[in-house]
Backbone as numpy.savetxt, mean C-alpha at the origin, in Angstrom:
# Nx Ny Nz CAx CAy CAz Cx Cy Cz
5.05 -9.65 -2.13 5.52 -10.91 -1.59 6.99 -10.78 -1.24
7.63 -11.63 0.19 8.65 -11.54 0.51 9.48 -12.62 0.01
10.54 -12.72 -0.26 11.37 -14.01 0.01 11.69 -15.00 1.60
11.10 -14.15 2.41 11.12 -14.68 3.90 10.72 -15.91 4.09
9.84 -16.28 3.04 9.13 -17.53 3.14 10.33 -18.75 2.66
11.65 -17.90 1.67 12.51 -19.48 1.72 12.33 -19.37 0.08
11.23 -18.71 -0.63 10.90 -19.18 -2.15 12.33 -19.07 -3.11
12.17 -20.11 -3.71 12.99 -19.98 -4.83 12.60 -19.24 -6.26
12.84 -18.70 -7.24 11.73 -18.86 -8.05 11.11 -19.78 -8.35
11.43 -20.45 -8.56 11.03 -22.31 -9.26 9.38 -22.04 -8.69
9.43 -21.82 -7.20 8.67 -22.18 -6.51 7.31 -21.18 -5.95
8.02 -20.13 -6.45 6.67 -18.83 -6.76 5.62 -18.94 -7.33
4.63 -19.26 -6.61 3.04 -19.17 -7.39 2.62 -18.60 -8.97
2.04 -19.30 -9.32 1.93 -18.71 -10.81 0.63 -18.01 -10.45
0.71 -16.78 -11.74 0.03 -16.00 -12.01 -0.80 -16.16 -12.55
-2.52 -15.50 -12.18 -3.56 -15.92 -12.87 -4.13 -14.62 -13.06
-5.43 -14.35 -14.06 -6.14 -13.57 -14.06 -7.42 -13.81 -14.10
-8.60 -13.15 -13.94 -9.78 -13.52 -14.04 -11.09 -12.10 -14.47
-11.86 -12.53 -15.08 -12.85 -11.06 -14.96 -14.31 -11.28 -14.56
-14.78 -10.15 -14.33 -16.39 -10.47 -13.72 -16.50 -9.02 -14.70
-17.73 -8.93 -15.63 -18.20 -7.93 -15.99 -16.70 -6.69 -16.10
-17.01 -5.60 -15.65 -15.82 -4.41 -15.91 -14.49 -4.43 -15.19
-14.68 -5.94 -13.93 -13.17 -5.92 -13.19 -12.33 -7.04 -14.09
-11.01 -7.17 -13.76 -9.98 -7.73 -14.19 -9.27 -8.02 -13.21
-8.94 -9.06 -12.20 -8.59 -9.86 -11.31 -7.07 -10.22 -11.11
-6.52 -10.05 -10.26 -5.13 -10.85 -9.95 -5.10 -12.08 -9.31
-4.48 -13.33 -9.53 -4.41 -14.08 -8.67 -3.09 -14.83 -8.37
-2.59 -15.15 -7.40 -1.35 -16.29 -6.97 -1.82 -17.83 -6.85
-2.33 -18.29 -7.92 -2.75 -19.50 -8.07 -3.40 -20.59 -7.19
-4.52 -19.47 -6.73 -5.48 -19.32 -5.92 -6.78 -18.60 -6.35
-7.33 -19.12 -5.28 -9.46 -18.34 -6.37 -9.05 -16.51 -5.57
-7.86 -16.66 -4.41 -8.27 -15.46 -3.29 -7.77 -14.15 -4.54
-8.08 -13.05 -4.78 -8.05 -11.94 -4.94 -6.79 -11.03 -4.38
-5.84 -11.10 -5.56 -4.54 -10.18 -4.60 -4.70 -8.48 -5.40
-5.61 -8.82 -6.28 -5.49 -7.17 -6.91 -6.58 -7.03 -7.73
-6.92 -5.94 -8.59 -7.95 -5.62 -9.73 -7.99 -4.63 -10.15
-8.72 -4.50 -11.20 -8.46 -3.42 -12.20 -9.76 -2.78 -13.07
-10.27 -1.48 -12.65 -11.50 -1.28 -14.09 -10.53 -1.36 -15.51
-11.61 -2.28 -16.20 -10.66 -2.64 -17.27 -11.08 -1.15 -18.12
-12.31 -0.42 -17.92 -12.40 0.74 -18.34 -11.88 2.06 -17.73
-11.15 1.80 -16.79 -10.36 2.74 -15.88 -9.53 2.15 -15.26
-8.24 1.83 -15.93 -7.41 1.18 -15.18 -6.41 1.78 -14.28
-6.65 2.88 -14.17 -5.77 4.24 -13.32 -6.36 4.26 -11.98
-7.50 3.78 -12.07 -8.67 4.09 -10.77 -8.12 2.97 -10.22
-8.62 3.35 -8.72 -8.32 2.18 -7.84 -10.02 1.58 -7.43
-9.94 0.23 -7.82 -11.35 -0.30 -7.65 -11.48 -0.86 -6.76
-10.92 -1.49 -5.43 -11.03 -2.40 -3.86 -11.21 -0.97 -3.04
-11.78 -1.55 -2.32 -12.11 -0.43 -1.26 -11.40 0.20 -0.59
-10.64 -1.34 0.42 -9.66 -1.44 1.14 -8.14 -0.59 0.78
-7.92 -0.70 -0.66 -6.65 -0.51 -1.70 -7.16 1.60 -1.65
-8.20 1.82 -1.91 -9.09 2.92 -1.79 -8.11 4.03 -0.41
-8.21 2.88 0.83 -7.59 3.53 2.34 -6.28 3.68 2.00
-5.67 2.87 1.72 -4.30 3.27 1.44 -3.82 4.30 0.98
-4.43 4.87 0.33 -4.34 6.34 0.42 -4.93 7.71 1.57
-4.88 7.41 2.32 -4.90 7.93 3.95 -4.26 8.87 4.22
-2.84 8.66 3.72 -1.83 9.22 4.28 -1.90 10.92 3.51
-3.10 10.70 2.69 -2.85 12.62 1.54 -3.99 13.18 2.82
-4.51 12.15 3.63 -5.07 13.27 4.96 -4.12 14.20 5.65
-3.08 13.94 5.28 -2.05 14.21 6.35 -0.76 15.70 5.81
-0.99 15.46 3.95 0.44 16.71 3.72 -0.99 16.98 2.80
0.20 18.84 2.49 -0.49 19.59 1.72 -0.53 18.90 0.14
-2.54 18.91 -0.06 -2.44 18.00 -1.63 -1.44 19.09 -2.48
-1.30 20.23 -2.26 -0.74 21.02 -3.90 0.92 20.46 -3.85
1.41 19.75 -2.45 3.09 19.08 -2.30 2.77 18.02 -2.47
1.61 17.24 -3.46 1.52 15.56 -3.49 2.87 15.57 -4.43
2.35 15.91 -5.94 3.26 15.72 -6.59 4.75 15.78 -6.85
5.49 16.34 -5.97 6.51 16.34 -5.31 7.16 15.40 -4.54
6.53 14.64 -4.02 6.60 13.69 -3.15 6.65 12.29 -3.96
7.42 11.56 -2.97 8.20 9.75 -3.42 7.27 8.89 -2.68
6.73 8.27 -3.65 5.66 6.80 -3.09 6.88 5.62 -2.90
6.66 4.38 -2.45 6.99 3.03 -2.61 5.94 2.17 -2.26
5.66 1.38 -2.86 4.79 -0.11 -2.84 5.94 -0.91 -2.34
5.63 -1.91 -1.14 5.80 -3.40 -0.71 5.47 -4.21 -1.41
5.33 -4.66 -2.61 4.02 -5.78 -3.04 3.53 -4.68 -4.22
3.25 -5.83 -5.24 3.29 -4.77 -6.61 1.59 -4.81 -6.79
1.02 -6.40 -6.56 0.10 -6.57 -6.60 -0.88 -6.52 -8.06
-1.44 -5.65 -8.45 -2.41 -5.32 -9.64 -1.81 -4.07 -10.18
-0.87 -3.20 -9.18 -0.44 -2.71 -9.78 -1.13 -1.58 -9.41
-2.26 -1.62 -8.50 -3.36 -0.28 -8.28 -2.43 0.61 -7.99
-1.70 1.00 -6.96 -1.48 1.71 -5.82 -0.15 2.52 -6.70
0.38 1.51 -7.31 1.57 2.17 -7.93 1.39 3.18 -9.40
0.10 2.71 -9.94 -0.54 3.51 -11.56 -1.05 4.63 -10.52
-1.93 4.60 -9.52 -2.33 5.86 -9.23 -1.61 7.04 -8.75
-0.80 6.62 -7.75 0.12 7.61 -7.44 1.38 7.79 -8.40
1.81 6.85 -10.10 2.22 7.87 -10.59 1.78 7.90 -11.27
0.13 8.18 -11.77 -0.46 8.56 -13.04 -1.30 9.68 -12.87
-2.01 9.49 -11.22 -2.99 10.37 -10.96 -2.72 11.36 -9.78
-0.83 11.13 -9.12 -0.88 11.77 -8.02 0.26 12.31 -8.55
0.92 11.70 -9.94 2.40 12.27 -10.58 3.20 12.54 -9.90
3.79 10.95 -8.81 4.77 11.37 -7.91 5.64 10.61 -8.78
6.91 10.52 -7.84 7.97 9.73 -8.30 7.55 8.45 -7.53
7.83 7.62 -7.86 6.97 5.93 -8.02 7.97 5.09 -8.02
8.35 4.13 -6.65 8.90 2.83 -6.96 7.81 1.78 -6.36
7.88 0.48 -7.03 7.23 -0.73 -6.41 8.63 -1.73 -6.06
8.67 -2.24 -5.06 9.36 -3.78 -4.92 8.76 -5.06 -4.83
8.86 -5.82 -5.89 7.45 -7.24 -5.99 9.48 -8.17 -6.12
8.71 -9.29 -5.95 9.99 -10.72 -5.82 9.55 -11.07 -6.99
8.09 -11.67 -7.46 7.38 -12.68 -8.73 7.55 -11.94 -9.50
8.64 -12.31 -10.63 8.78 -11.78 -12.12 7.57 -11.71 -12.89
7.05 -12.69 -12.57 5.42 -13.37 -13.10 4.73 -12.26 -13.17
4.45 -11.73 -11.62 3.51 -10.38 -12.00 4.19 -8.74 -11.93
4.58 -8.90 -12.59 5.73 -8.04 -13.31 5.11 -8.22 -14.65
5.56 -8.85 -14.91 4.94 -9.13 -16.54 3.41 -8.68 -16.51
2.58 -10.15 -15.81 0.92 -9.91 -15.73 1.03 -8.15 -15.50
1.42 -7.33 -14.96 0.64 -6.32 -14.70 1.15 -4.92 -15.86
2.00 -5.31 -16.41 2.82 -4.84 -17.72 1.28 -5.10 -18.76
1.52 -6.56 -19.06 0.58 -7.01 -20.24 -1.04 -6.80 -20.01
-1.52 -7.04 -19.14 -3.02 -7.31 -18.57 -3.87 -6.27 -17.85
-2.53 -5.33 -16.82 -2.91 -4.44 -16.06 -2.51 -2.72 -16.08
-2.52 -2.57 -17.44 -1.94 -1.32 -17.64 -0.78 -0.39 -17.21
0.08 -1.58 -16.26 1.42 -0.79 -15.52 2.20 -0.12 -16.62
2.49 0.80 -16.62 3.68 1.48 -17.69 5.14 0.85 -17.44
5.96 1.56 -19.05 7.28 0.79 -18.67 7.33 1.59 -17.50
9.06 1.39 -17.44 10.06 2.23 -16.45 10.59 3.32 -16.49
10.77 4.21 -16.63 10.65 5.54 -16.57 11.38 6.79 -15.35
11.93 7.58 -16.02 12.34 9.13 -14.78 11.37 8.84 -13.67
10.36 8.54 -13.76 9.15 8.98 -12.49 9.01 6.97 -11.96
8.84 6.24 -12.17 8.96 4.86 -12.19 9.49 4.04 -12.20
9.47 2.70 -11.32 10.74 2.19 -11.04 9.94 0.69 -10.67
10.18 -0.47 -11.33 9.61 -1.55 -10.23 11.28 -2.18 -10.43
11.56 -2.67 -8.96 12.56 -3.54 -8.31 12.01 -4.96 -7.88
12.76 -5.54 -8.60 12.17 -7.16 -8.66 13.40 -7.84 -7.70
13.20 -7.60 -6.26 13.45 -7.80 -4.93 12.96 -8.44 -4.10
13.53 -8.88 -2.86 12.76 -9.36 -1.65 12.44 -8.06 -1.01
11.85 -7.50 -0.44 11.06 -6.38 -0.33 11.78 -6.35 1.25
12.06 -7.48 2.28 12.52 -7.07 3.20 13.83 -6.75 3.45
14.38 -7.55 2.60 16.08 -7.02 2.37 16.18 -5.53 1.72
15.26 -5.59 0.75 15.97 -4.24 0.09 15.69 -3.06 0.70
14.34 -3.08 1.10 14.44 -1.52 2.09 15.32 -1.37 3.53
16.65 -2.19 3.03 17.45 -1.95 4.33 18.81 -1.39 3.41
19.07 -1.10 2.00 19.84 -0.49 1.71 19.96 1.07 1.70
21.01 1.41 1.86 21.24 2.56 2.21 20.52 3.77 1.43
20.48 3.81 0.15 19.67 4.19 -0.84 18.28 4.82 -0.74
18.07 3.91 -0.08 16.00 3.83 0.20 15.79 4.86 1.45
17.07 4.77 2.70 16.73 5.56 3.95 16.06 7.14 4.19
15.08 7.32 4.40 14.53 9.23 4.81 14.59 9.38 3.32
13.82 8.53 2.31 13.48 8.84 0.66 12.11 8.81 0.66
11.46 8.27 1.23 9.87 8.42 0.63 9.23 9.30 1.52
7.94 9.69 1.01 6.76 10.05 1.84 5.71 9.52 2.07
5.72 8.32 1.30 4.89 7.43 1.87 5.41 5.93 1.19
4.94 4.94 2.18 5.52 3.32 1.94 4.52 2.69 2.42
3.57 2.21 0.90 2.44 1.32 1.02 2.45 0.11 1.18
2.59 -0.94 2.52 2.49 -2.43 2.36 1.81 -3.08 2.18
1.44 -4.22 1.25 0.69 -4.80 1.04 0.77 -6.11 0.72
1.96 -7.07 1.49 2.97 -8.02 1.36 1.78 -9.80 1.75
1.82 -10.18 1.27 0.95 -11.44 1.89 1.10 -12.21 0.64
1.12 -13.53 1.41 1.36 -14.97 0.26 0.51 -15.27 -0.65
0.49 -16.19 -1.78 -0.60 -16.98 -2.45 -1.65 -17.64 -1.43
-1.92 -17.81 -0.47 -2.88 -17.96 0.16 -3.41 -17.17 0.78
-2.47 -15.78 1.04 -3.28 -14.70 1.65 -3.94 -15.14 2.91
-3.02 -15.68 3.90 -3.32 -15.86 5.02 -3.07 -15.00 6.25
-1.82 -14.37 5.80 -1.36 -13.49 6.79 -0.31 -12.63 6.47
-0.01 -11.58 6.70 0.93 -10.52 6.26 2.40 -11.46 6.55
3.06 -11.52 5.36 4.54 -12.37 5.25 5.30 -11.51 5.81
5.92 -10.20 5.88 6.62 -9.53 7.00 5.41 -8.70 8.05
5.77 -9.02 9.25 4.53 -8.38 10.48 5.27 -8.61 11.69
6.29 -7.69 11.42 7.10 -8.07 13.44 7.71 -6.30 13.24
8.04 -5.84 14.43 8.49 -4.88 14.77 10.07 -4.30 14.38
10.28 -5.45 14.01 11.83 -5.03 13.26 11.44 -4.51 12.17
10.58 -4.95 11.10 10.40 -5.12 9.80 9.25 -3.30 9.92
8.56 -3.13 10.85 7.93 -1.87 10.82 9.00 -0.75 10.99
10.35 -1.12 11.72 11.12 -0.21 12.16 11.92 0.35 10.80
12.24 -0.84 10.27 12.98 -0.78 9.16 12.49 0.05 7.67
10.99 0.27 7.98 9.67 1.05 7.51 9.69 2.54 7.75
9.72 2.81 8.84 9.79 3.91 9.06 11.28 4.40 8.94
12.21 4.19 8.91 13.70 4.36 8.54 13.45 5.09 7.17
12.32 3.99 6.23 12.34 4.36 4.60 12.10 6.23 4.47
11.21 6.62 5.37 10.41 8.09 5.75 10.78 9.07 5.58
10.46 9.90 5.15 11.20 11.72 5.58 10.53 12.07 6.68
10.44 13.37 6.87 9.96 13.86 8.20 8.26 14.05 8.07
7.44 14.25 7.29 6.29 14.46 6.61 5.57 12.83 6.07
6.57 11.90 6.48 6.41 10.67 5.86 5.39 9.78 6.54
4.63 8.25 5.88 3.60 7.71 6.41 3.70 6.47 6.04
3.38 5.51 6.51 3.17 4.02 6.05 1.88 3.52 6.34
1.43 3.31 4.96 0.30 2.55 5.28 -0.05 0.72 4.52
-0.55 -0.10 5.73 -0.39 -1.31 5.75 -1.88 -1.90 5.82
-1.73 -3.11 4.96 -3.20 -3.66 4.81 -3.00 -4.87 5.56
-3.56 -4.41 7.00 -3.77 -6.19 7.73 -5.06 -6.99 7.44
-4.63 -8.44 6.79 -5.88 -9.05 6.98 -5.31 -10.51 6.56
-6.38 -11.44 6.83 -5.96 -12.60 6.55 -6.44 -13.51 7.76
-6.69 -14.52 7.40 -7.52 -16.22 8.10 -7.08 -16.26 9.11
-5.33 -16.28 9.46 -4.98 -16.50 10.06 -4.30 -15.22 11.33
-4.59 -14.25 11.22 -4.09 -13.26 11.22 -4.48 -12.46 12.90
-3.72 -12.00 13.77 -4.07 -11.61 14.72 -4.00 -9.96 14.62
-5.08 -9.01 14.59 -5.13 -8.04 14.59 -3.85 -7.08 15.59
-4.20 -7.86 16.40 -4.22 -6.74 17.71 -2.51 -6.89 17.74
-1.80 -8.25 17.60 -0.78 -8.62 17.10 0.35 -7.94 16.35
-0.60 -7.37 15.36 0.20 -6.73 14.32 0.16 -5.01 14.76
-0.68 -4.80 15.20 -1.34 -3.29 15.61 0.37 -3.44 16.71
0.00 -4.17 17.61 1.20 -3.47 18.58 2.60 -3.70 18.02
3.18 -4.88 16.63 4.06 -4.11 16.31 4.45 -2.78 15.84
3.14 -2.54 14.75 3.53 -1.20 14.50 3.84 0.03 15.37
2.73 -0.34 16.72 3.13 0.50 17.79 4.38 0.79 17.72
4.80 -0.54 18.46 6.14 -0.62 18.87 7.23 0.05 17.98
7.17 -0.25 16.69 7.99 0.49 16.08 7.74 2.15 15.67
6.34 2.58 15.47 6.17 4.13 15.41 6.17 5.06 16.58
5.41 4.37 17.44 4.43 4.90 19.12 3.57 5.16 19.06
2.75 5.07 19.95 1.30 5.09 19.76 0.49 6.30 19.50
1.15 7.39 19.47 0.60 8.39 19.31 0.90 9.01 17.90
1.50 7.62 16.84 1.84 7.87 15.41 0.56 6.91 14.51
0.11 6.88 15.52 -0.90 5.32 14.31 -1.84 5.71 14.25
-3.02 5.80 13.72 -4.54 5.70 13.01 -4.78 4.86 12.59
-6.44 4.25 12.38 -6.43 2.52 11.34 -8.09 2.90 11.73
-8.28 2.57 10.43 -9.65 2.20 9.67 -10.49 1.15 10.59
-11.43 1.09 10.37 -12.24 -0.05 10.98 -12.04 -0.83 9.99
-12.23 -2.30 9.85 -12.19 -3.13 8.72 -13.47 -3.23 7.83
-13.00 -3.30 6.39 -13.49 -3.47 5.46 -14.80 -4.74 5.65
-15.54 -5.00 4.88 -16.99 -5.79 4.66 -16.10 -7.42 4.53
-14.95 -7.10 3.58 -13.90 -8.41 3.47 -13.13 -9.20 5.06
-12.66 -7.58 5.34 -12.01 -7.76 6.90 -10.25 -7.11 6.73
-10.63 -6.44 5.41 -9.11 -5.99 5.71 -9.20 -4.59 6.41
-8.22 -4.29 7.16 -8.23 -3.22 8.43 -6.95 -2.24 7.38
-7.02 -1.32 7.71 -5.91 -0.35 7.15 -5.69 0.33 8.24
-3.75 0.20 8.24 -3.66 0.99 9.49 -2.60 2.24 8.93
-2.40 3.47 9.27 -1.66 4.45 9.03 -0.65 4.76 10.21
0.93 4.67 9.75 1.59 4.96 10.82 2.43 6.42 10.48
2.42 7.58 10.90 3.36 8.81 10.54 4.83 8.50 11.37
5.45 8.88 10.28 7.01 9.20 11.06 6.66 9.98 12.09
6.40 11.33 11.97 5.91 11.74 13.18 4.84 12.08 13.72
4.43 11.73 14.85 2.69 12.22 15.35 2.40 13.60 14.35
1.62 13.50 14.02 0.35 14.94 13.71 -1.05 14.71 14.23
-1.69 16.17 15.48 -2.54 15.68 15.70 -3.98 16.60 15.70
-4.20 16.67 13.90 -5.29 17.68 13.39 -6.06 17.44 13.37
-7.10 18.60 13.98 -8.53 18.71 14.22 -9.49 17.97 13.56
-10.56 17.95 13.98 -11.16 17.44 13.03 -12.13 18.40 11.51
-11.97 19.33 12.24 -12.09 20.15 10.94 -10.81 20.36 9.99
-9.66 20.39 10.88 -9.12 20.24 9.62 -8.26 19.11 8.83
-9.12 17.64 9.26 -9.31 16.82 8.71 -10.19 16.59 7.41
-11.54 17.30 7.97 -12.62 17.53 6.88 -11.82 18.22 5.69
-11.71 19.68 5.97 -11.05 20.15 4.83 -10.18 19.43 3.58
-9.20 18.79 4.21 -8.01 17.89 3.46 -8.81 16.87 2.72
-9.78 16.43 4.17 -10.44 14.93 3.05 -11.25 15.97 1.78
-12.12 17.04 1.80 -12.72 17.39 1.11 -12.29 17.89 -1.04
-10.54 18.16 -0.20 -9.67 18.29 -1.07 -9.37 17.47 -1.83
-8.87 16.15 -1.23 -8.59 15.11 -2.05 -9.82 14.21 -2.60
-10.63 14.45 -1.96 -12.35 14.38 -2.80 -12.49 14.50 -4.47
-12.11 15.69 -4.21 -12.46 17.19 -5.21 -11.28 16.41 -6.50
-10.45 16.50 -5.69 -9.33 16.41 -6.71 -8.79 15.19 -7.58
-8.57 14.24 -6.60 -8.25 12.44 -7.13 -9.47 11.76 -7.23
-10.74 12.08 -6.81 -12.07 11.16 -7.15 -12.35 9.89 -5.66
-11.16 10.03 -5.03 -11.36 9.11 -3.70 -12.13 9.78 -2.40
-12.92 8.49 -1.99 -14.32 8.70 -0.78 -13.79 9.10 0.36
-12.80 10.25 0.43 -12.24 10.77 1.41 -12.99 11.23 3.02
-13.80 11.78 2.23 -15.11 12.64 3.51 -15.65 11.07 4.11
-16.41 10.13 3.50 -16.80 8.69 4.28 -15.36 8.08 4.74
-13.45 8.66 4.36 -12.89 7.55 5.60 -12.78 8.20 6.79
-13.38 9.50 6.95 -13.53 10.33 8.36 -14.21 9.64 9.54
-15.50 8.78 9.31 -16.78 8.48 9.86 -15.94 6.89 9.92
-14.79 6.52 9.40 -14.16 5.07 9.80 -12.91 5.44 10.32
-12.35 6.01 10.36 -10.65 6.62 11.06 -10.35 7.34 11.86
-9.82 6.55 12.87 -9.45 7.95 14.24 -8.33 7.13 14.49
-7.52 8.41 15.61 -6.26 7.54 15.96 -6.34 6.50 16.95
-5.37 5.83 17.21 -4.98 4.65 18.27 -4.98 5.19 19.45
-4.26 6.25 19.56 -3.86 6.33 21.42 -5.44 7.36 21.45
């Protein structure tokens, strides 16, 4: 979540949780679903959609994952940030604004403290990745920014993608979860254009829900499809994610 919206704290959605059988639920004080958790595997990533976001290990060598700097937009459940530093043992920051789920995902959702390898920044997520600090540091910058109503991605304009790819090294990737009621696909697709080029983007077909995952590289890479297979087959093998089925949903844009 951004501060773009004006929020004060006062005025930040409270935090809920919920369970069905083995999941464990996030909510912004709303029935909608901002995250989840196997409460018997809370390292695993259980949404499908949350699943794509990891896209971007199609792209570098898996034995240089661990080497490599994640950041989360949006802390969420906390998926994206336990896996890549529990199961991909990178160096790990999240930026969330709601202290609230900070806590919830501390107490409820197995997030670890803070740590050499770990970092959550309790920020507006669009201001801060404009400090100097953050610039050509990650290798990948997962967004996943949207309100308690989950209507529409709270930063989605071409400044805010530019300012994204700035975060990047040269090997670097952003991947973004568009979806929402209100939400214009095609809209958001050509900011990212605009800010990567079109010959930097890839994106999923959308999910059964309707969330679309799109992948933008700092710089074009444009590998075969065998040796796409290979990589997905790798990270198969290795992290437990349905790599080989996001082949048969992912091709590039241009």
């Amino acid at each position: 979540m951004s501060r773009s919206r004006r929020q004060t704290e006062s005025e930040l959605p409270e935090v809920t949780i919920s369970e069905d059988a083995d999941v464990r639920f996030l909510h912004l004080g709303t029935e909608w679903i901002q995250g989840s958790m196997l409460i018997d595997a809370p390292f695993d990533i259980e949404l499908e959609y949350v699943q794509r976001m990891m896209a971007w290990l199609l792209f570098v060598d898996p034995d240089s994952v661990a080497s490599r700097r994640a950041l989360q937009l949006g802390l969420g459940s906390a998926a994206l940030t336990k896996f890549c530093f529990k199961k991909l043992r990178m160096d790990t920051t999240a930026i969330e604004l709601n202290p609230q789920v900070l806590a919830v995902c501390h107490q409820w959702f197995k997030l670890p403290p803070d740590g050499p390898r770990l970092r959550v920044l309790l920020a507006d997520a669009g201001a801060e990745i404009r400090r100097a600090e953050h610039l050509g540091r990650y290798d990948v910058v997962q967004v996943d920014l949207y309100d308690h109503e989950a209507a529409a991605p709270v930063l989605d304009h071409a400044e805010f993608y530019t300012d994204v790819r700035a975060l990047l090294a040269d090997e670097g990737g952003m991947t973004v979860n568009l979806f929402g009621r209100d939400a214009s696909f095609e809209r958001s697709l050509q900011a990212i254009v605009d800010a990567f080029g079109m010959e930097a983007v890839w994106a999923f077909r959308p999910t059964r829900e309707g969330n679309t995952i799109v992948l933008a590289l700092r710089n074009p890479q444009h590998p075969t499809r065998m040796d796409l297979l290979a990589r997905a087959e790798a990270v198969q093998a290795r992290w437990g994610l349905p790599a080989t089925k996001w082949l048969r949903l992912f091709k590039a844009v241009s």
